[in-house]
mmCIF file of C-alpha atoms in Angstrom:
data_model
loop_
_atom_site.group_PDB
_atom_site.id
_atom_site.type_symbol
_atom_site.label_atom_id
_atom_site.label_comp_id
_atom_site.label_asym_id
_atom_site.label_seq_id
_atom_site.Cartn_x
_atom_site.Cartn_y
_atom_site.Cartn_z
ATOM 1 C CA MET A 1 0.000 0.000 0.000
ATOM 2 C CA LYS A 2 2.818 2.414 0.810
ATOM 3 C CA ASP A 3 4.060 2.152 -2.789
ATOM 4 C CA VAL A 4 1.146 4.360 -3.788
ATOM 5 C CA PHE A 5 2.744 7.270 -1.932
ATOM 6 C CA LEU A 6 6.300 6.737 -3.110
ATOM 7 C CA LYS A 7 7.662 9.003 -5.813
ATOM 8 C CA ARG A 8 8.325 7.094 -8.996
ATOM 9 C CA LYS A 9 10.106 8.170 -12.133
ATOM 10 C CA ILE A 10 8.014 7.821 -15.267
ATOM 11 C CA LEU A 11 10.945 7.793 -17.667
ATOM 12 C CA LYS A 12 13.497 5.064 -17.317
ATOM 13 C CA ARG A 13 17.071 6.100 -17.936
ATOM 14 C CA PRO A 14 18.372 4.587 -21.182
ATOM 15 C CA GLY A 15 21.880 3.278 -21.522
ATOM 16 C CA GLU A 16 24.323 4.255 -24.238
ATOM 17 C CA LEU A 17 23.016 4.470 -27.769
ATOM 18 C CA LYS A 18 23.331 1.116 -29.484
ATOM 19 C CA ARG A 19 25.071 0.949 -32.822
ATOM 20 C CA ARG A 20 21.953 -0.303 -34.569
ATOM 21 C CA TYR A 21 18.161 -0.193 -34.219
ATOM 22 C CA ASP A 22 15.382 -1.495 -36.414
ATOM 23 C CA VAL A 23 13.623 1.874 -36.216
ATOM 24 C CA VAL A 24 14.856 5.359 -35.325
ATOM 25 C CA ILE A 25 12.247 8.040 -34.623
ATOM 26 C CA VAL A 26 13.550 11.604 -34.790
ATOM 27 C CA GLY A 27 11.459 13.788 -32.481
ATOM 28 C CA GLY A 28 10.171 13.102 -28.979
ATOM 29 C CA GLY A 29 6.810 14.839 -29.272
ATOM 30 C CA SER A 30 3.311 13.395 -29.207
ATOM 31 C CA HIS A 31 3.597 11.926 -32.734
ATOM 32 C CA GLY A 32 6.960 10.273 -32.219
ATOM 33 C CA LEU A 33 5.958 8.815 -28.855
ATOM 34 C CA ALA A 34 2.566 7.656 -30.166
ATOM 35 C CA THR A 35 4.184 5.874 -33.105
ATOM 36 C CA ALA A 36 6.629 4.117 -30.795
ATOM 37 C CA TYR A 37 3.821 3.120 -28.430
ATOM 38 C CA TYR A 38 1.708 1.564 -31.190
ATOM 39 C CA LEU A 39 4.740 -0.130 -32.771
ATOM 40 C CA ALA A 40 5.138 -2.035 -29.517
ATOM 41 C CA LYS A 41 1.466 -2.512 -28.731
ATOM 42 C CA HIS A 42 0.131 -3.503 -32.156
ATOM 43 C CA HIS A 43 3.178 -5.008 -33.838
ATOM 44 C CA GLY A 44 5.565 -6.142 -31.119
ATOM 45 C CA ILE A 45 8.400 -3.981 -32.481
ATOM 46 C CA GLU A 46 10.568 -2.705 -29.633
ATOM 47 C CA ASP A 47 14.038 -2.313 -31.155
ATOM 48 C CA VAL A 48 13.309 1.395 -31.475
ATOM 49 C CA ALA A 49 15.171 4.556 -30.475
ATOM 50 C CA ILE A 50 13.443 7.918 -30.054
ATOM 51 C CA LEU A 51 15.935 10.771 -30.448
ATOM 52 C CA GLU A 52 14.973 14.144 -28.987
ATOM 53 C CA LYS A 53 17.472 16.992 -29.081
ATOM 54 C CA SER A 54 15.883 18.680 -26.038
ATOM 55 C CA TYR A 55 13.347 17.042 -23.706
ATOM 56 C CA ILE A 56 10.170 15.181 -24.666
ATOM 57 C CA GLY A 57 7.277 17.504 -25.447
ATOM 58 C CA SER A 58 9.539 20.549 -25.724
ATOM 59 C CA GLY A 59 8.422 21.409 -29.250
ATOM 60 C CA ALA A 60 4.977 21.671 -30.812
ATOM 61 C CA ALA A 61 3.513 19.044 -28.463
ATOM 62 C CA GLY A 62 4.109 21.340 -25.488
ATOM 63 C CA ARG A 63 3.235 24.636 -27.190
ATOM 64 C CA ASN A 64 -0.093 23.900 -28.844
ATOM 65 C CA THR A 65 -3.478 25.002 -27.559
ATOM 66 C CA THR A 66 -4.900 21.545 -26.784
ATOM 67 C CA ILE A 67 -8.054 21.620 -28.953
ATOM 68 C CA ILE A 68 -9.411 18.270 -30.177
ATOM 69 C CA ARG A 69 -11.969 18.147 -33.001
ATOM 70 C CA SER A 70 -12.824 16.370 -36.268
ATOM 71 C CA ASN A 71 -15.094 18.805 -38.162
ATOM 72 C CA TYR A 72 -12.798 19.263 -41.140
ATOM 73 C CA ARG A 73 -13.780 20.299 -44.660
ATOM 74 C CA THR A 74 -12.524 17.457 -46.877
ATOM 75 C CA PRO A 75 -13.787 13.873 -46.628
ATOM 76 C CA GLU A 76 -10.183 12.686 -46.281
ATOM 77 C CA GLY A 77 -9.395 15.080 -43.457
ATOM 78 C CA ALA A 78 -12.673 14.627 -41.604
ATOM 79 C CA ALA A 79 -12.422 10.820 -41.690
ATOM 80 C CA PHE A 80 -8.832 10.930 -40.429
ATOM 81 C CA TYR A 81 -9.481 13.291 -37.530
ATOM 82 C CA SER A 82 -12.694 11.495 -36.625
ATOM 83 C CA GLU A 83 -10.694 8.340 -35.933
ATOM 84 C CA SER A 84 -8.276 10.370 -33.834
ATOM 85 C CA VAL A 85 -11.077 11.789 -31.663
ATOM 86 C CA LYS A 86 -12.377 8.248 -31.090
ATOM 87 C CA LEU A 87 -8.920 7.181 -29.937
ATOM 88 C CA TYR A 88 -8.619 10.219 -27.655
ATOM 89 C CA GLU A 89 -11.930 9.368 -26.019
ATOM 90 C CA ARG A 90 -10.506 6.143 -24.610
ATOM 91 C CA LEU A 91 -6.837 7.097 -24.434
ATOM 92 C CA ALA A 92 -6.730 7.999 -20.738
ATOM 93 C CA ALA A 93 -7.863 4.508 -19.744
ATOM 94 C CA GLU A 94 -5.553 2.911 -22.295
ATOM 95 C CA LEU A 95 -2.483 4.811 -21.099
ATOM 96 C CA ASP A 96 -3.493 4.664 -17.429
ATOM 97 C CA PHE A 97 -2.909 8.413 -17.232
ATOM 98 C CA ASN A 98 -5.342 11.242 -16.480
ATOM 99 C CA LEU A 99 -5.397 13.332 -19.661
ATOM 100 C CA MET A 100 -8.169 15.654 -18.430
ATOM 101 C CA PHE A 101 -10.076 15.410 -21.725
ATOM 102 C CA SER A 102 -13.316 17.395 -21.650
ATOM 103 C CA GLN A 103 -15.736 17.421 -24.597
ATOM 104 C CA HIS A 104 -18.111 20.355 -24.187
ATOM 105 C CA GLY A 105 -18.476 21.585 -27.759
ATOM 106 C CA HIS A 106 -16.677 23.642 -30.389
ATOM 107 C CA PHE A 107 -18.073 26.673 -32.240
ATOM 108 C CA THR A 108 -16.685 27.986 -35.534
ATOM 109 C CA LEU A 109 -18.358 31.371 -35.775
ATOM 110 C CA ALA A 110 -19.790 32.762 -39.023
ATOM 111 C CA HIS A 111 -19.856 36.536 -39.505
ATOM 112 C CA SER A 112 -21.061 36.743 -43.122
ATOM 113 C CA ASP A 113 -23.437 34.999 -45.495
ATOM 114 C CA ARG A 114 -20.504 33.455 -47.351
ATOM 115 C CA SER A 115 -19.086 32.110 -44.124
ATOM 116 C CA LEU A 116 -22.420 30.464 -43.343
ATOM 117 C CA VAL A 117 -22.308 28.755 -46.745
ATOM 118 C CA VAL A 118 -18.830 27.379 -46.006
ATOM 119 C CA GLN A 119 -19.891 26.149 -42.566
ATOM 120 C CA THR A 120 -22.956 24.465 -44.110
ATOM 121 C CA GLU A 121 -20.735 22.647 -46.611
ATOM 122 C CA ARG A 122 -18.502 21.451 -43.780
ATOM 123 C CA ALA A 123 -21.517 20.272 -41.798
ATOM 124 C CA GLU A 124 -22.799 18.228 -44.739
ATOM 125 C CA VAL A 125 -19.409 16.568 -45.270
ATOM 126 C CA ASN A 126 -19.280 15.790 -41.561
ATOM 127 C CA LYS A 127 -22.770 14.290 -41.510
ATOM 128 C CA LEU A 128 -21.950 11.962 -44.419
ATOM 129 C CA LEU A 129 -19.075 10.592 -42.337
ATOM 130 C CA GLY A 130 -21.145 10.259 -39.163
ATOM 131 C CA ILE A 131 -19.490 13.228 -37.433
ATOM 132 C CA ASP A 132 -21.704 15.235 -35.086
ATOM 133 C CA SER A 133 -21.655 18.730 -36.594
ATOM 134 C CA ARG A 134 -24.392 21.198 -37.501
ATOM 135 C CA VAL A 135 -24.985 24.856 -38.343
ATOM 136 C CA VAL A 136 -26.810 26.925 -35.713
ATOM 137 C CA ASP A 137 -28.046 30.523 -35.724
ATOM 138 C CA ALA A 138 -26.959 33.325 -33.389
ATOM 139 C CA ALA A 139 -29.825 32.645 -30.968
ATOM 140 C CA GLU A 140 -28.735 29.019 -30.615
ATOM 141 C CA VAL A 141 -25.120 30.120 -30.090
ATOM 142 C CA LYS A 142 -26.342 32.331 -27.246
ATOM 143 C CA ARG A 143 -28.444 29.529 -25.779
ATOM 144 C CA LEU A 144 -25.559 27.056 -25.783
ATOM 145 C CA CYS A 145 -23.007 29.641 -24.660
ATOM 146 C CA PRO A 146 -24.838 32.320 -22.620
ATOM 147 C CA GLU A 147 -21.615 34.196 -21.803
ATOM 148 C CA ILE A 148 -20.847 35.206 -25.401
ATOM 149 C CA ASN A 149 -21.842 38.595 -26.811
ATOM 150 C CA VAL A 150 -24.038 38.164 -29.918
ATOM 151 C CA SER A 151 -25.094 41.810 -30.150
ATOM 152 C CA ARG A 152 -24.732 43.407 -33.583
ATOM 153 C CA GLU A 153 -24.104 46.851 -32.132
ATOM 154 C CA GLY A 154 -20.616 48.209 -31.541
ATOM 155 C CA VAL A 155 -18.790 45.156 -32.886
ATOM 156 C CA THR A 156 -16.606 44.685 -35.955
ATOM 157 C CA TRP A 157 -17.838 41.204 -36.799
ATOM 158 C CA PRO A 158 -21.431 40.451 -35.673
ATOM 159 C CA ILE A 159 -22.229 36.769 -35.187
ATOM 160 C CA LEU A 160 -24.719 35.407 -37.748
ATOM 161 C CA GLY A 161 -24.384 31.756 -36.764
ATOM 162 C CA ALA A 162 -21.824 29.030 -36.273
ATOM 163 C CA LEU A 163 -20.778 25.494 -37.063
ATOM 164 C CA TYR A 164 -21.378 23.601 -33.806
ATOM 165 C CA HIS A 165 -19.361 20.458 -33.152
ATOM 166 C CA PRO A 166 -20.448 18.882 -29.819
ATOM 167 C CA PRO A 167 -17.576 16.328 -29.559
ATOM 168 C CA GLY A 168 -14.962 19.097 -29.729
ATOM 169 C CA GLY A 169 -12.987 19.583 -26.561
ATOM 170 C CA ILE A 170 -9.691 20.316 -24.852
ATOM 171 C CA ILE A 171 -7.077 18.068 -23.287
ATOM 172 C CA ARG A 172 -3.822 18.517 -21.361
ATOM 173 C CA HIS A 173 -1.023 18.338 -23.927
ATOM 174 C CA ASP A 174 1.712 17.598 -21.408
ATOM 175 C CA ALA A 175 -0.370 14.735 -20.003
ATOM 176 C CA VAL A 176 -0.682 13.197 -23.482
ATOM 177 C CA VAL A 177 3.092 13.351 -23.944
ATOM 178 C CA TRP A 178 3.832 11.824 -20.558
ATOM 179 C CA GLY A 179 1.070 9.246 -20.880
ATOM 180 C CA PHE A 180 2.587 7.893 -24.089
ATOM 181 C CA ALA A 181 6.095 8.130 -22.615
ATOM 182 C CA LYS A 182 5.044 6.199 -19.525
ATOM 183 C CA GLN A 183 3.802 3.271 -21.591
ATOM 184 C CA VAL A 184 6.751 3.394 -23.997
ATOM 185 C CA CYS A 185 9.104 3.097 -21.033
ATOM 186 C CA ARG A 186 7.405 -0.151 -20.026
ATOM 187 C CA THR A 187 8.787 -1.700 -23.226
ATOM 188 C CA ASP A 188 12.345 -2.113 -24.519
ATOM 189 C CA ILE A 189 12.018 1.058 -26.617
ATOM 190 C CA GLU A 190 14.618 3.678 -25.702
ATOM 191 C CA ILE A 191 13.942 7.409 -25.309
ATOM 192 C CA HIS A 192 17.145 9.418 -25.665
ATOM 193 C CA GLN A 193 16.783 13.058 -24.642
ATOM 194 C CA GLY A 194 19.498 15.579 -25.395
ATOM 195 C CA VAL A 195 20.589 13.707 -28.529
ATOM 196 C CA GLU A 196 20.569 15.810 -31.684
ATOM 197 C CA VAL A 197 20.512 14.390 -35.186
ATOM 198 C CA THR A 198 23.240 15.928 -37.370
ATOM 199 C CA GLY A 199 22.800 13.944 -40.585
ATOM 200 C CA PHE A 200 21.808 10.720 -42.287
ATOM 201 C CA ASP A 201 23.680 7.991 -44.092
ATOM 202 C CA VAL A 202 21.925 7.685 -47.452
ATOM 203 C CA SER A 203 23.293 5.522 -50.248
ATOM 204 C CA GLY A 204 21.797 3.634 -53.147
ATOM 205 C CA GLY A 205 18.530 5.521 -52.706
ATOM 206 C CA ARG A 206 18.043 4.192 -49.183
ATOM 207 C CA VAL A 207 18.622 5.513 -45.683
ATOM 208 C CA ARG A 208 21.064 3.296 -43.831
ATOM 209 C CA GLY A 209 21.843 5.193 -40.668
ATOM 210 C CA VAL A 210 21.608 8.319 -38.546
ATOM 211 C CA ARG A 211 24.433 10.594 -37.413
ATOM 212 C CA THR A 212 23.990 12.131 -33.974
ATOM 213 C CA THR A 213 25.887 14.153 -31.404
ATOM 214 C CA GLN A 214 26.485 10.866 -29.587
ATOM 215 C CA GLY A 215 27.716 8.830 -32.521
ATOM 216 C CA ASP A 216 26.424 7.123 -35.636
ATOM 217 C CA ILE A 217 23.560 4.611 -35.641
ATOM 218 C CA ALA A 218 22.679 2.055 -38.302
ATOM 219 C CA CYS A 219 18.965 1.430 -38.814
ATOM 220 C CA GLY A 220 16.385 -0.068 -41.123
ATOM 221 C CA THR A 221 13.783 2.715 -40.960
ATOM 222 C CA VAL A 222 13.841 6.387 -40.004
ATOM 223 C CA LEU A 223 10.726 8.407 -39.157
ATOM 224 C CA SER A 224 11.107 12.173 -39.053
ATOM 225 C CA ALA A 225 8.448 13.596 -36.708
ATOM 226 C CA THR A 226 9.928 17.011 -36.032
ATOM 227 C CA ALA A 227 7.081 19.464 -36.799
ATOM 228 C CA GLY A 228 8.492 22.937 -37.532
ATOM 229 C CA TRP A 229 11.989 21.554 -38.078
ATOM 230 C CA SER A 230 10.842 18.993 -40.663
ATOM 231 C CA SER A 231 12.289 20.663 -43.746
ATOM 232 C CA ILE A 232 15.680 21.091 -42.062
ATOM 233 C CA VAL A 233 15.789 17.476 -40.887
ATOM 234 C CA ALA A 234 14.657 16.125 -44.265
ATOM 235 C CA GLY A 235 17.206 18.367 -45.941
ATOM 236 C CA MET A 236 19.950 16.500 -44.085
ATOM 237 C CA ALA A 237 18.875 13.424 -46.044
ATOM 238 C CA GLY A 238 18.742 15.356 -49.312
ATOM 239 C CA LEU A 239 14.939 15.354 -49.387
ATOM 240 C CA PRO A 240 13.218 18.640 -50.284
ATOM 241 C CA LEU A 241 9.817 19.208 -48.690
ATOM 242 C CA PRO A 242 7.131 21.746 -49.688
ATOM 243 C CA ILE A 243 7.040 23.117 -46.158
ATOM 244 C CA THR A 244 7.064 26.693 -44.873
ATOM 245 C CA THR A 245 7.739 27.224 -41.185
ATOM 246 C CA SER A 246 6.077 30.109 -39.364
ATOM 247 C CA ILE A 247 5.165 30.891 -35.784
ATOM 248 C CA LEU A 248 1.872 30.606 -33.981
ATOM 249 C CA GLN A 249 1.307 32.852 -30.980
ATOM 250 C CA ALA A 250 -0.926 32.368 -27.973
ATOM 251 C CA PHE A 251 -1.369 33.692 -24.469
ATOM 252 C CA VAL A 252 -3.232 32.859 -21.288
ATOM 253 C CA THR A 253 -4.834 35.195 -18.785
ATOM 254 C CA GLU A 254 -4.741 35.080 -15.039
ATOM 255 C CA PRO A 255 -7.221 32.535 -13.622
ATOM 256 C CA VAL A 256 -10.813 33.664 -13.266
ATOM 257 C CA LYS A 257 -13.912 31.892 -12.035
ATOM 258 C CA PRO A 258 -14.865 29.302 -14.702
ATOM 259 C CA PHE A 259 -17.738 30.390 -16.907
ATOM 260 C CA LEU A 260 -16.816 29.185 -20.427
ATOM 261 C CA ASP A 261 -17.002 25.477 -21.191
ATOM 262 C CA LYS A 262 -17.143 25.844 -24.988
ATOM 263 C CA ILE A 263 -14.362 26.472 -27.518
ATOM 264 C CA ILE A 264 -14.934 29.571 -29.629
ATOM 265 C CA VAL A 265 -13.184 30.007 -32.991
ATOM 266 C CA SER A 266 -13.512 32.813 -35.535
ATOM 267 C CA ALA A 267 -11.652 32.778 -38.852
ATOM 268 C CA GLN A 268 -12.718 36.331 -39.669
ATOM 269 C CA MET A 269 -11.530 37.661 -36.315
ATOM 270 C CA HIS A 270 -8.464 35.384 -36.421
ATOM 271 C CA ILE A 271 -8.845 34.198 -32.845
ATOM 272 C CA TYR A 272 -9.893 31.220 -30.791
ATOM 273 C CA VAL A 273 -10.776 31.123 -27.115
ATOM 274 C CA SER A 274 -11.154 28.452 -24.455
ATOM 275 C CA GLN A 275 -10.948 28.318 -20.676
ATOM 276 C CA THR A 276 -8.609 25.847 -19.021
ATOM 277 C CA ASP A 277 -9.350 23.687 -16.005
ATOM 278 C CA ARG A 278 -7.324 26.179 -13.931
ATOM 279 C CA GLY A 279 -9.583 29.065 -14.974
ATOM 280 C CA GLU A 280 -7.112 30.700 -17.378
ATOM 281 C CA PHE A 281 -8.420 31.939 -20.712
ATOM 282 C CA LEU A 282 -6.307 30.541 -23.525
ATOM 283 C CA ILE A 283 -6.342 32.805 -26.577
ATOM 284 C CA GLY A 284 -4.606 32.275 -29.901
ATOM 285 C CA ALA A 285 -4.705 33.483 -33.468
ATOM 286 C CA GLU A 286 -3.652 32.586 -36.977
ATOM 287 C CA VAL A 287 -0.142 31.627 -38.053
ATOM 288 C CA GLU A 288 1.982 34.702 -38.735
ATOM 289 C CA PRO A 289 2.154 35.488 -42.484
ATOM 290 C CA TYR A 290 5.950 35.293 -42.742
ATOM 291 C CA PRO A 291 8.414 32.385 -42.485
ATOM 292 C CA THR A 292 10.572 32.361 -39.373
ATOM 293 C CA TYR A 293 12.143 30.126 -36.759
ATOM 294 C CA SER A 294 12.190 32.908 -34.176
ATOM 295 C CA SER A 295 10.546 32.244 -30.828
ATOM 296 C CA LYS A 296 9.829 35.916 -30.137
ATOM 297 C CA GLY A 297 6.245 37.047 -29.723
ATOM 298 C CA THR A 298 4.866 40.309 -31.077
ATOM 299 C CA PHE A 299 2.846 43.108 -29.504
ATOM 300 C CA PRO A 300 0.490 43.520 -32.510
ATOM 301 C CA PHE A 301 -0.739 39.953 -31.929
ATOM 302 C CA VAL A 302 -1.540 40.699 -28.288
ATOM 303 C CA GLU A 303 -3.308 43.928 -29.262
ATOM 304 C CA TYR A 304 -5.611 42.599 -31.978
ATOM 305 C CA ALA A 305 -6.311 39.277 -30.241
ATOM 306 C CA SER A 306 -7.291 41.101 -27.054
ATOM 307 C CA ARG A 307 -9.485 43.552 -28.962
ATOM 308 C CA HIS A 308 -11.443 40.812 -30.715
ATOM 309 C CA VAL A 309 -11.783 38.688 -27.594
ATOM 310 C CA LEU A 310 -13.319 41.643 -25.793
ATOM 311 C CA GLU A 311 -15.923 41.922 -28.540
ATOM 312 C CA LEU A 312 -16.955 38.364 -27.773
ATOM 313 C CA PHE A 313 -16.439 38.476 -23.997
ATOM 314 C CA PRO A 314 -16.480 42.075 -22.726
ATOM 315 C CA GLN A 315 -16.584 40.778 -19.159
ATOM 316 C CA LEU A 316 -12.835 40.040 -19.477
ATOM 317 C CA HIS A 317 -11.924 43.736 -19.833
ATOM 318 C CA ALA A 318 -10.053 43.902 -16.514
ATOM 319 C CA THR A 319 -8.342 40.508 -16.797
ATOM 320 C CA LYS A 320 -4.533 40.496 -16.914
ATOM 321 C CA ILE A 321 -2.384 38.483 -19.329
ATOM 322 C CA LEU A 322 -0.319 35.914 -17.480
ATOM 323 C CA ARG A 323 2.074 34.606 -20.156
ATOM 324 C CA HIS A 324 2.597 34.709 -23.908
ATOM 325 C CA TRP A 325 4.484 32.217 -26.099
ATOM 326 C CA THR A 326 5.106 31.040 -29.652
ATOM 327 C CA GLY A 327 5.421 27.692 -31.393
ATOM 328 C CA LEU A 328 6.697 26.606 -34.795
ATOM 329 C CA CYS A 329 4.173 25.475 -37.414
ATOM 330 C CA ASP A 330 5.129 23.492 -40.518
ATOM 331 C CA MET A 331 2.670 24.592 -43.200
ATOM 332 C CA SER A 332 2.055 22.563 -46.360
ATOM 333 C CA PRO A 333 0.666 24.210 -49.538
ATOM 334 C CA ASP A 334 -2.778 22.592 -49.130
ATOM 335 C CA TYR A 335 -2.939 22.824 -45.309
ATOM 336 C CA SER A 336 -3.011 19.013 -44.989
ATOM 337 C CA PRO A 337 -0.312 16.817 -43.466
ATOM 338 C CA ILE A 338 2.413 14.983 -45.364
ATOM 339 C CA MET A 339 2.741 11.421 -44.108
ATOM 340 C CA GLY A 340 4.471 8.245 -45.128
ATOM 341 C CA VAL A 341 6.969 7.094 -47.710
ATOM 342 C CA THR A 342 9.334 9.307 -49.675
ATOM 343 C CA GLU A 343 11.673 8.887 -52.623
ATOM 344 C CA ILE A 344 14.312 7.669 -50.148
ATOM 345 C CA ASP A 345 13.584 4.068 -49.178
ATOM 346 C CA GLY A 346 13.222 3.660 -45.431
ATOM 347 C CA PHE A 347 12.939 7.403 -44.769
ATOM 348 C CA LEU A 348 9.402 8.292 -43.666
ATOM 349 C CA VAL A 349 8.022 11.725 -42.922
ATOM 350 C CA ASP A 350 5.325 13.028 -40.609
ATOM 351 C CA CYS A 351 5.024 16.753 -41.214
ATOM 352 C CA GLY A 352 2.988 19.592 -42.713
ATOM 353 C CA TRP A 353 0.642 19.689 -39.725
ATOM 354 C CA GLY A 354 0.511 23.435 -39.365
ATOM 355 C CA THR A 355 -1.581 24.204 -36.293
ATOM 356 C CA TYR A 356 -3.532 20.964 -36.011
ATOM 357 C CA GLY A 357 -1.009 18.161 -35.497
ATOM 358 C CA PHE A 358 -1.625 17.574 -31.804
ATOM 359 C CA LYS A 359 -5.248 16.568 -32.327
ATOM 360 C CA ALA A 360 -4.044 13.833 -34.707
ATOM 361 C CA ALA A 361 -1.413 12.272 -32.434
ATOM 362 C CA PRO A 362 -3.113 8.923 -31.654
ATOM 363 C CA ILE A 363 -4.264 8.087 -35.187
ATOM 364 C CA THR A 364 -0.918 9.240 -36.586
ATOM 365 C CA GLY A 365 0.798 6.800 -34.261
ATOM 366 C CA VAL A 366 -1.524 3.949 -35.251
ATOM 367 C CA THR A 367 -1.192 4.469 -39.007
ATOM 368 C CA LEU A 368 2.537 5.168 -39.136
ATOM 369 C CA ALA A 369 3.245 2.180 -36.907
ATOM 370 C CA GLU A 370 1.266 0.039 -39.338
ATOM 371 C CA LEU A 371 3.219 1.455 -42.278
ATOM 372 C CA ILE A 372 6.572 0.785 -40.568
ATOM 373 C CA ALA A 373 5.582 -2.748 -39.541
ATOM 374 C CA THR A 374 3.955 -3.889 -42.794
ATOM 375 C CA GLY A 375 5.496 -1.681 -45.462
ATOM 376 C CA LYS A 376 1.996 -0.855 -46.716
ATOM 377 C CA THR A 377 0.407 2.590 -46.481
ATOM 378 C CA PRO A 378 -2.922 2.447 -44.573
ATOM 379 C CA GLY A 379 -5.868 3.707 -46.599
ATOM 380 C CA LEU A 380 -6.611 6.411 -44.026
ATOM 381 C CA ILE A 381 -3.329 8.227 -44.774
ATOM 382 C CA GLU A 382 -2.974 7.330 -48.452
ATOM 383 C CA PRO A 383 -4.315 10.782 -49.515
ATOM 384 C CA PHE A 384 -1.591 12.519 -47.482
ATOM 385 C CA LYS A 385 1.439 11.035 -49.227
ATOM 386 C CA LEU A 386 4.182 13.381 -50.397
ATOM 387 C CA GLU A 387 3.659 12.374 -54.017
ATOM 388 C CA ARG A 388 0.309 14.210 -54.177
ATOM 389 C CA PHE A 389 2.245 17.386 -54.937
ATOM 390 C CA TYR A 390 3.602 15.706 -58.055
ATOM 391 C CA THR A 391 0.309 14.117 -59.140
ATOM 392 C CA ASP A 392 -1.790 17.236 -58.429
ATOM 393 C CA THR A 393 -4.118 15.419 -56.032
ATOM 394 C CA LEU A 394 -4.103 17.965 -53.229
ATOM 395 C CA VAL A 395 -6.317 17.766 -50.134
ATOM 396 C CA SER A 396 -7.159 21.390 -49.436
ATOM 397 C CA GLU A 397 -8.132 22.071 -45.832
ATOM 398 C CA LEU A 398 -7.737 25.829 -46.039
ATOM 399 C CA ALA A 399 -11.452 26.386 -45.440
ATOM 400 C CA ALA A 400 -11.297 24.435 -42.175
ATOM 401 C CA ALA A 401 -7.887 25.517 -40.956
ATOM 402 C CA ALA A 402 -7.601 29.187 -41.842
ATOM 403 C CA VAL A 403 -7.163 30.096 -38.196
ATOM 404 C CA SER A 404 -4.987 28.271 -35.727
ATOM 405 C CA HIS A 405 -7.153 25.849 -33.777
#
């Protein structure tokens, strides 16, 4: 009984890097850890090394804004994210870790007639795939979220309606990272933190090893799951990617008494708002319109995000900002991810997620683990292969991902 009260380390300390692994995963975020977890769970593959140049969850997995949803615009995207939400709904029990997942509903606000048309199209796509999503008018928005201001007087963007997605919710991102890590550490898979990849051994059109700050490693398969750093990492292998990296900014307020249990998103206002379990208001915006790897925030973001939030929730006028941060976003030309095989045999990519990669972590892990184990691309991620940019079969999610959420 006393063991319950003893402090235990979740991560086991790995030994020295071995000279060879069956699989090397570059990136210790939610995608890399999820893939490793499902490799062991579904396929019994444990000769795996996860290489993270900093600490697990230090990149996009720890800087995102925790929103989970599946109401995407394209059939391919909606089906993919729908499976991810289903996995998230049972993930806490599966990982034996409290992820604090709460599904209270997600609004994508419409401020014009054209926006209502777009939201209606999304709702119809969602319904065909069995996803709970519908268009509601301003009165219904007010009924479901009494705290929001739906007045048409004195506001820049009056609310005409919204796409309402009841299964949408928020989850603790750090808990997801540590939940996967906890289970990975119960296998023979090794998590190496503080190990940076410096290059790849590629010959004969195939990746044969990884060069790191702690020596060279031979391997059969490499998965690059490095979010905003994807193009740089792939470039080390001589693989060009159609990726642009920009920053996403967000901030949280001081804690206030909880009154908002819905997620509010507006593409026209370029903001999204939710309230955390600690009472903080988490507020973000769109990806900045310029490429950068800088981690510096900007005052114009704070100014316009605050102004628009106060149009929706004027009761926050005296609330102080607690902290403000940025994260890197790897944007693909069609706003859909790039997953799977490349022209280099054995070198797989998991990138192009922009602002919505975290919500796909479980299903990404399941599908990429299947690809690594079987050599066959699962049908769910077939549309997201890199070759679509050569065959002109894009999967445009711009209408559903124009603002960071």
